Amino acid sequence: MRSGIGYDSHRLVTGRRLVLGGIELSSERGLDGHSDADALAHALIDALLGAAGLGDIGQHFPDSDERYRAADSLVLLADAVGLVRAAGFEPVNVDATVVMERPKLGDARLAMRARLAEVLGIALADVNIKASTGEGIGFVGREEGVAVIAIATLRGGRAGEVG
Ligand code: MG
């Protein structure tokens, strides 16, 4: 068993959609970025790549690459799962904390878990999403941005490795 962590943050701006875990949330502002700026998907990608010892999201999906402009980050997540599987690993579970003042995740949380479970090829019960706020402190508290931390656990290993 191996685990990896991931972290991502994006700026909140007007005129952008707020997409987290592949689900669009109702919000007057959204996350700015080269892709759809899905910080939850990005943190999960880094957690998966980290667990597999495969570097980070910027190495595999550079934001200088025009192919990833406005990209659906769940497609990138699916690609990351493919890299992980090609290295001999299988996702076991993921957990993440979305740090955001508003909106509340509410019913979207279940939809996010379902979409992520589908892409990761694991059960709904193996995808956990927690919500936290910045308590008015820092860039999250000032509603300048959203941060997400994540962890992923994998089983398996490269040929020849014990594990
Ligand atoms: Mg990102």
Coordinates of C-alpha atoms and ligand atoms in Angstrom, one line a residue:
M1 CA 0.0 0.0 0.0
R2 CA 1.3 3.5 -0.8
S3 CA -0.1 6.9 -0.2
G4 CA 0.4 10.3 -1.7
I5 CA -0.8 13.9 -0.9
G6 CA -1.9 16.6 -3.2
Y7 CA -2.7 20.3 -2.7
D8 CA -4.1 22.9 -5.1
S9 CA -5.5 26.4 -5.0
H10 CA -7.1 28.6 -7.6
R11 CA -8.2 32.3 -7.6
L12 CA -11.9 33.1 -7.4
V13 CA -13.0 35.5 -10.2
T14 CA -16.1 36.7 -11.8
G15 CA -17.1 35.3 -15.2
R16 CA -15.8 31.8 -14.5
R17 CA -17.7 28.6 -13.6
L18 CA -17.1 27.1 -10.2
V19 CA -16.3 23.4 -10.9
L20 CA -15.1 21.0 -8.2
G21 CA -14.9 17.3 -8.5
G22 CA -16.4 17.6 -12.0
I23 CA -19.6 19.2 -10.7
E24 CA -20.5 22.8 -11.4
L25 CA -21.7 24.6 -8.2
S26 CA -24.0 27.6 -8.2
S27 CA -21.9 30.6 -7.5
E28 CA -21.5 34.2 -8.8
R29 CA -17.8 33.6 -9.0
G30 CA -15.7 30.7 -10.3
L31 CA -12.1 29.5 -10.3
D32 CA -9.6 31.0 -12.6
G33 CA -7.1 28.8 -14.5
H34 CA -5.8 27.4 -17.8
S35 CA -8.1 24.4 -17.6
D36 CA -11.5 24.4 -15.9
A37 CA -9.5 25.1 -12.7
D38 CA -11.1 22.1 -10.8
A39 CA -8.9 22.4 -7.8
L40 CA -10.3 19.2 -6.3
A41 CA -9.5 17.1 -9.4
H42 CA -6.0 18.7 -9.5
A43 CA -5.3 17.9 -5.8
L44 CA -6.4 14.3 -6.4
I45 CA -4.2 14.0 -9.5
D46 CA -1.2 15.1 -7.5
A47 CA -2.1 12.7 -4.7
L48 CA -2.4 9.8 -7.1
L49 CA 0.8 10.7 -8.9
G50 CA 2.6 11.1 -5.6
A51 CA 1.5 7.7 -4.3
A52 CA 2.7 6.1 -7.5
G53 CA 6.0 8.0 -7.5
L54 CA 5.2 9.6 -10.8
G55 CA 6.0 13.3 -10.1
D56 CA 3.3 15.9 -10.3
I57 CA 0.5 17.3 -12.4
G58 CA 2.7 20.0 -13.9
Q59 CA 5.0 17.4 -15.4
H60 CA 2.3 15.4 -17.0
F61 CA -0.3 18.2 -17.9
P62 CA 1.7 21.4 -18.2
D63 CA -0.5 24.6 -18.3
S64 CA 1.8 25.8 -21.1
D65 CA 0.2 23.1 -23.3
E66 CA -2.6 24.4 -25.4
R67 CA -4.2 21.0 -25.4
Y68 CA -5.2 21.6 -21.8
R69 CA -6.8 25.0 -22.3
A70 CA -10.3 24.9 -20.8
A71 CA -9.7 21.2 -20.3
D72 CA -12.2 19.1 -18.3
S73 CA -10.0 18.2 -15.4
L74 CA -11.8 14.8 -15.0
V75 CA -10.3 13.9 -18.3
L76 CA -6.9 14.7 -16.9
L77 CA -7.8 12.7 -13.7
A78 CA -8.7 9.7 -15.9
D79 CA -5.4 10.1 -17.7
A80 CA -3.6 10.2 -14.3
V81 CA -5.4 7.0 -13.3
G82 CA -4.2 5.5 -16.5
L83 CA -0.6 6.4 -15.7
V84 CA -1.0 5.0 -12.2
R85 CA -2.5 1.7 -13.5
A86 CA 0.3 1.5 -16.2
A87 CA 2.8 1.7 -13.3
G88 CA 1.1 -1.4 -11.7
F89 CA -1.0 0.3 -9.1
E90 CA -4.8 0.4 -8.3
P91 CA -6.6 3.2 -6.5
V92 CA -7.9 2.0 -3.1
N93 CA -9.4 5.2 -1.7
V94 CA -9.1 9.0 -1.7
D95 CA -10.0 11.6 0.8
A96 CA -10.0 15.4 0.3
T97 CA -10.8 18.6 2.1
V98 CA -12.2 21.5 0.2
V99 CA -11.4 24.8 2.0
M100 CA -13.8 27.4 0.8
E101 CA -16.0 30.1 2.4
R102 CA -19.0 29.6 0.1
P103 CA -21.1 28.1 -1.4
K104 CA -21.7 25.2 0.9
L105 CA -21.1 21.9 -0.9
G106 CA -24.5 20.6 0.1
D107 CA -26.1 18.1 -2.3
A108 CA -23.2 18.6 -4.7
R109 CA -20.9 16.6 -2.5
L110 CA -22.6 13.3 -3.3
A111 CA -22.6 14.1 -7.0
M112 CA -18.9 15.0 -6.8
R113 CA -18.1 11.7 -5.0
A114 CA -20.1 9.7 -7.6
R115 CA -18.3 11.3 -10.5
L116 CA -14.9 10.9 -8.9
A117 CA -15.6 7.3 -8.0
E118 CA -16.6 6.6 -11.6
V119 CA -13.3 8.1 -12.9
L120 CA -11.2 6.4 -10.3
G121 CA -12.8 3.0 -10.7
I122 CA -13.6 2.7 -7.0
A123 CA -16.7 2.5 -4.9
L124 CA -18.6 5.6 -3.7
A125 CA -17.7 4.7 -0.2
D126 CA -14.0 4.9 -1.1
V127 CA -14.3 8.6 -2.1
N128 CA -14.6 11.0 0.8
I129 CA -14.9 14.7 0.5
K130 CA -14.8 17.0 3.5
A131 CA -15.7 20.7 3.6
S132 CA -13.9 23.3 5.7
T133 CA -13.7 27.1 5.6
G134 CA -11.0 29.7 6.2
E135 CA -12.9 31.2 9.2
G136 CA -12.4 34.7 7.6
I137 CA -8.6 34.3 7.7
G138 CA -6.1 34.3 4.8
F139 CA -6.9 34.1 1.0
V140 CA -9.7 31.6 1.5
G141 CA -11.2 33.6 4.3
R142 CA -11.1 36.8 2.2
E143 CA -12.8 34.8 -0.6
E144 CA -9.9 35.4 -2.9
G145 CA -9.6 31.7 -3.7
V146 CA -10.3 28.1 -2.9
A147 CA -7.8 25.5 -1.6
V148 CA -8.0 21.7 -1.6
I149 CA -5.9 19.1 0.0
A150 CA -6.2 15.4 -0.8
I151 CA -4.7 12.0 -0.1
A152 CA -4.8 8.9 -2.2
T153 CA -4.0 5.3 -1.3
L154 CA -2.9 2.8 -3.9
R155 CA -2.3 -1.0 -3.8
G156 CA 0.1 -2.9 -6.0
G157 CA 3.6 -2.1 -7.2
R158 CA 5.9 -2.3 -10.2
A159 CA 7.0 -5.6 -11.5
G160 CA 9.7 -7.0 -9.2
E161 CA 8.7 -4.9 -6.2
V162 CA 7.2 -6.5 -3.1
G163 CA 4.0 -4.9 -2.3
Ligands
MG1 MG -4.8 23.6 -10.4

